[in-house]
XYZ file of C-alpha atoms in Angstrom:
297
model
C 32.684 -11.858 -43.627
C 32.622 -10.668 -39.762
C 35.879 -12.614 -39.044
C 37.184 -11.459 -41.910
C 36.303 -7.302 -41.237
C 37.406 -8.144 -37.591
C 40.845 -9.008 -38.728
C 40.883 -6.400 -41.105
C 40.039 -3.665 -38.466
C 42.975 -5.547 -36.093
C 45.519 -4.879 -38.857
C 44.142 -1.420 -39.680
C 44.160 -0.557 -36.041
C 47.934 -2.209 -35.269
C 49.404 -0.122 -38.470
C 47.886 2.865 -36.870
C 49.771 2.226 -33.304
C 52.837 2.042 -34.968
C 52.635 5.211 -37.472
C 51.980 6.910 -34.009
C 54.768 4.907 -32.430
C 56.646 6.433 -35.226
C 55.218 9.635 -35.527
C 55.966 10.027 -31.652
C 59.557 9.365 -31.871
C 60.158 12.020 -34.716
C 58.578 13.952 -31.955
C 60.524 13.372 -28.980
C 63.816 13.918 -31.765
C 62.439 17.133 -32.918
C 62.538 18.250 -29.256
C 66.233 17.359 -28.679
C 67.025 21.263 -30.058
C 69.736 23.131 -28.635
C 70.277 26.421 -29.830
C 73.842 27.619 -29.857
C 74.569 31.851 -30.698
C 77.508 34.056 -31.054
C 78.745 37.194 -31.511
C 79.554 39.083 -34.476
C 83.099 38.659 -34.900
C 85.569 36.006 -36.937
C 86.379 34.172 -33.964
C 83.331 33.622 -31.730
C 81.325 32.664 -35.156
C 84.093 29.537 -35.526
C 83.724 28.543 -32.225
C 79.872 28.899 -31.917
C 80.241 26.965 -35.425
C 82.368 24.324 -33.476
C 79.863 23.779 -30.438
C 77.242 23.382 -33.290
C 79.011 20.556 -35.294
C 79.512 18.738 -31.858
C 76.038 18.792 -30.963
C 74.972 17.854 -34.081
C 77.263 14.671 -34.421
C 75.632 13.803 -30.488
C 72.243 13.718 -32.716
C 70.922 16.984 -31.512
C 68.756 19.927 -34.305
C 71.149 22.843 -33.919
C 69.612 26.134 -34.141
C 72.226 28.897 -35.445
C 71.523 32.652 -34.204
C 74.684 34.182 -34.834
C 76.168 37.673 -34.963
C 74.125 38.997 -31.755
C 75.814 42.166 -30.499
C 78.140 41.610 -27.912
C 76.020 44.045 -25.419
C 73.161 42.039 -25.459
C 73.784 38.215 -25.859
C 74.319 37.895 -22.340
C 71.198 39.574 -21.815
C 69.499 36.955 -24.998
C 70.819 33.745 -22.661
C 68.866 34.868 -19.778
C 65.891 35.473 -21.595
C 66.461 31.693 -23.329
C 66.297 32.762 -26.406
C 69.856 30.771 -26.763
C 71.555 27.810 -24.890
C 74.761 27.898 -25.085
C 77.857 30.076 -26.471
C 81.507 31.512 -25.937
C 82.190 33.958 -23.700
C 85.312 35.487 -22.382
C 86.306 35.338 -18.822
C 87.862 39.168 -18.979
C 84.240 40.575 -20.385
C 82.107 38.023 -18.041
C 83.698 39.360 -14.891
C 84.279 42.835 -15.846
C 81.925 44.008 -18.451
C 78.617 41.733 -17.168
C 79.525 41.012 -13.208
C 80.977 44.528 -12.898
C 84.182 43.172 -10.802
C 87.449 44.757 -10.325
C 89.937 43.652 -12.609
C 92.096 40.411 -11.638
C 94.818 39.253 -13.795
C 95.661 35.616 -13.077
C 93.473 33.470 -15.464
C 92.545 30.293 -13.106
C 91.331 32.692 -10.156
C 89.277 34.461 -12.892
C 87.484 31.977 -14.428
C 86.334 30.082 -10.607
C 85.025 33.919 -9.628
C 83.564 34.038 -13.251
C 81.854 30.276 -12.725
C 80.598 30.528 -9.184
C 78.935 34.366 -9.721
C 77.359 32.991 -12.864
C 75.623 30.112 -11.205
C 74.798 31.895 -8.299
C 73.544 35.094 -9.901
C 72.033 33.828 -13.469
C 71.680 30.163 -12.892
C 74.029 29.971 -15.906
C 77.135 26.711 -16.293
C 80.446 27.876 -17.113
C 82.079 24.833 -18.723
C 85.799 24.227 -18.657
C 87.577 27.199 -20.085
C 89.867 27.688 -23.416
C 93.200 28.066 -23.650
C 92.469 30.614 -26.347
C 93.317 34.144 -24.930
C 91.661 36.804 -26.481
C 93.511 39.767 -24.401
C 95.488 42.965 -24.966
C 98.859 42.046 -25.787
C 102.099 43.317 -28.056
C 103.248 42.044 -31.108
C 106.877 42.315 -32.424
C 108.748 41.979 -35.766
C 110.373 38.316 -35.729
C 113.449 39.752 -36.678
C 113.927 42.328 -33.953
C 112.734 39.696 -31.446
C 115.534 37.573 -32.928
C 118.308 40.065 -32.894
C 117.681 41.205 -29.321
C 116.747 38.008 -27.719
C 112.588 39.900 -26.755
C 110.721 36.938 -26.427
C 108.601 38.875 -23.162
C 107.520 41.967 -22.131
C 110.477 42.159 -19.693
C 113.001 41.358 -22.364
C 111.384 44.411 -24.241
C 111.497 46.750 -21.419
C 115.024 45.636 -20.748
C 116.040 46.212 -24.562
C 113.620 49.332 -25.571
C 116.232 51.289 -26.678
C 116.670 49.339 -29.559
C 112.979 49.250 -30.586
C 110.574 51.496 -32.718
C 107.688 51.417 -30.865
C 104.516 52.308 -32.544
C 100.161 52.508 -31.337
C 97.537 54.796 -31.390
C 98.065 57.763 -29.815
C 95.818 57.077 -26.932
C 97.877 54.121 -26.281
C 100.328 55.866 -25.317
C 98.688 57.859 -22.492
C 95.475 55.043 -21.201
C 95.920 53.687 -17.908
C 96.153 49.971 -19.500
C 98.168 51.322 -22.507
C 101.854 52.382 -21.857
C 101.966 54.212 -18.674
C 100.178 50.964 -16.820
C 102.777 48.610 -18.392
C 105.471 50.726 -17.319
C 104.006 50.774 -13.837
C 103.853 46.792 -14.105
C 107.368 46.960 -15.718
C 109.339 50.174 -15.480
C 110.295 52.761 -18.168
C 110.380 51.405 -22.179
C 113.223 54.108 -23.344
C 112.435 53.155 -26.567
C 114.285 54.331 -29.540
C 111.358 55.954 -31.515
C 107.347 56.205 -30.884
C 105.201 56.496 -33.553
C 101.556 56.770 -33.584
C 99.230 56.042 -36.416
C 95.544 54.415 -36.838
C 95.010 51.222 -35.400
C 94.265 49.773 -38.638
C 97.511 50.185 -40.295
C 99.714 48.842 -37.505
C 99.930 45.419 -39.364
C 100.899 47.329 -42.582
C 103.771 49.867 -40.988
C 105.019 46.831 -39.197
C 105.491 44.846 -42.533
C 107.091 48.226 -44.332
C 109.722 48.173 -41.676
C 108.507 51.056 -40.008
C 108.390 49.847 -36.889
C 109.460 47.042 -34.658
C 106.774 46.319 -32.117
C 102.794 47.235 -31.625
C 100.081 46.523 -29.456
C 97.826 43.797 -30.597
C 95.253 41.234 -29.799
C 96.398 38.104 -28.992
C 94.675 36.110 -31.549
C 94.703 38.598 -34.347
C 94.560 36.811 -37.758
C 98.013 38.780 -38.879
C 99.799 36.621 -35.981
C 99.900 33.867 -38.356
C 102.450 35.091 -40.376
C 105.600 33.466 -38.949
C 107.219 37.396 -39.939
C 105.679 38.640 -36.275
C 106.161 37.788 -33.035
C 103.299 37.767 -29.505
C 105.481 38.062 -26.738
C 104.511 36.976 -23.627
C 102.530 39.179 -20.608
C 104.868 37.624 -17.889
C 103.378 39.820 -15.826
C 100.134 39.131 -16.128
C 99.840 43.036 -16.927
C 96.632 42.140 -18.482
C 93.524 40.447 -17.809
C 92.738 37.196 -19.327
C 89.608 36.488 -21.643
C 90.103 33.017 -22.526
C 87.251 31.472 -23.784
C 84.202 29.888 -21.357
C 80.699 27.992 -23.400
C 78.195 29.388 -21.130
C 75.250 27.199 -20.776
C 71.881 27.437 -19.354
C 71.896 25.070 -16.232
C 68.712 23.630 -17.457
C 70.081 22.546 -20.953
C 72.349 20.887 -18.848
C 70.187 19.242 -16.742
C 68.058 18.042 -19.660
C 70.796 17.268 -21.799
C 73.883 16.336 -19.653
C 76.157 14.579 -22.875
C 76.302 18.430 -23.620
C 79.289 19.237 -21.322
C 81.217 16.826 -22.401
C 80.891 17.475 -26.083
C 81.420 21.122 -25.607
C 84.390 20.859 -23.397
C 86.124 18.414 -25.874
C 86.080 21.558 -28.117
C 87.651 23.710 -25.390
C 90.297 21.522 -24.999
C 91.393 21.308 -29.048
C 91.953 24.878 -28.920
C 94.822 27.279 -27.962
C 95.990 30.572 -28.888
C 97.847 29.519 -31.651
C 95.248 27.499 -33.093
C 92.689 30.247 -33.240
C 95.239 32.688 -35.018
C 95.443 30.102 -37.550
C 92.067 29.673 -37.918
C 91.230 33.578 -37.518
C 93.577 33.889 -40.506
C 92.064 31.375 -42.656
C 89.240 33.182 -42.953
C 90.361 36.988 -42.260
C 93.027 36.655 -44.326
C 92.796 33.938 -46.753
C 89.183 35.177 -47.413
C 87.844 31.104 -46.741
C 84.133 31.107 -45.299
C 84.271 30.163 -41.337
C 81.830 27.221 -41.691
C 83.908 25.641 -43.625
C 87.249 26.464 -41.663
C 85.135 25.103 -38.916
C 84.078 22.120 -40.421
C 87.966 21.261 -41.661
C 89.522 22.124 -38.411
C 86.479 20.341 -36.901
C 86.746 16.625 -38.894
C 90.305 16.765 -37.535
C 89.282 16.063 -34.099
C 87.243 12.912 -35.092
């Protein structure tokens, strides 16, 4: 009976070891958390929802807090309350580092990466080719007819164009008068202004030829309009840059490369796609996310 209680109390206490083997390893996953935010708009919820996805598939528990308000989620990373999302380099350097503007994208993002290391201990991974910036949108047709494929092509053939914006537009320092500094006079034919949220609208009634936009506005999709190129550089750059606390990094270095993989599916053209899937075509962005997403694999 003692030999046999002995050996019972060996197998007791060996099944024991292992549920704790076990129950230590669910453990050490649950700690492998990462937890990704964005802001509150269309296109930093797909990407945010893109970074997720990736970390997921690397075996990491995503946390989701998204829709912070873009004046304090730079202000939620420091206090780690998140790890990692997209930024753009246009707000980083001029909103948050309080620099003076700069206009040529790869001298942007460096100043953008260095100051955020040095001054918040934060990574700036490689950087989108998604640019999120001021630019002007033109009828397809008009573009066609007058060969206005750039801003310089526009300034050269204003004459023929309605031109239509808000009316402050027409008088801020980065609205008309600072891209006819960068440009020279737009003698265009007509100017029209109207609220910001019709310009889509009047531009598909025919009433006018050419409006500002943003550069990855959902309504770009339709093959009917036109983004013409800033060859210039009137404008600053935002492209897209994952911002990462250095010590997620450190902790979890398989991160970067996940995240930049992302960066590098993306362009401009692909995000007005996507922006109009779900601005336009109503679709939910997790699951635009998760289709554009499954593509990549």
């Amino acid at each position: 009976m003692k030999k046999t209680g002995k050996k019972l109390f060996t197998l007791l206490l060996a099944v024991s070891m292992v549920i704790a083997a076990v129950a230590g390893c669910k453990g050490k996953e649950e700690e492998k958390k990462i937890i990704v935010g964005s802001k509150g708009f269309t296109e930093n919820l797909i990407v945010s929802e893109l970074y997720a996805l990736a970390l997921e598939d690397l075996g990491y528990t995503v946390e989701r807090k998204f829709e912070i308000y873009n004046s304090v989620i730079h202000e939620t990373i420091c206090n780690d309350e998140i790890d990692l999302y997209p930024e753009y380099t246009g707000t980083a350097l001029m909103t948050i580092l309080g620099e003076g503007m700069m206009t040529d994208p790869q001298a942007v993002y460096e100043k953008v990466k260095s100051m955020y290391a040095d001054k918040y201990g934060l990574a700036v991974l490689d950087f989108c080719r998604v640019n999120d910036g001021s630019g002007l949108a033109i009828r397809t047709e008009a573009a066609e007819n007058w060969g206005i494929y750039t801003i310089s092509d526009l300034q050269a053939n204003a004459s023929h164009i309605r031109f239509g914006s808000t009316a402050d537009f027409l008088e801020r320092e980065d609205g008309l008068p600072g891209l006819e500094s960068a440009y020279g006079p737009f003698d265009f034919a007509e100017k029209t202004s109207f609220d910001n949220a019709l310009k889509y609208e009047i531009m598909k009634n025919d009433e006018v030829d050419c409006v500002p936009a943003y550069t990855t506005d959902a309504a770009l999709a339709d093959e009917a309009l036109t983004l013409l190129e800033d060859d210039r550089q009137f404008w600053p750059p935002y492209n897209i840059i994952p911002v990462v606390r250095q010590e997620v990094l450190d902790q979890y270095p398989d991160v970067e490369e996940a995240i930049n993989r992302i960066s590098a599916s993306l362009d401009t053209d692909t995000m007005i796609q996507l922006n109009s899937e779900v601005d336009i075509e109503q679709r939910e962005y997790e699951e635009v996310a998760k289709e554009f997403y499954d593509t990549l694999n």
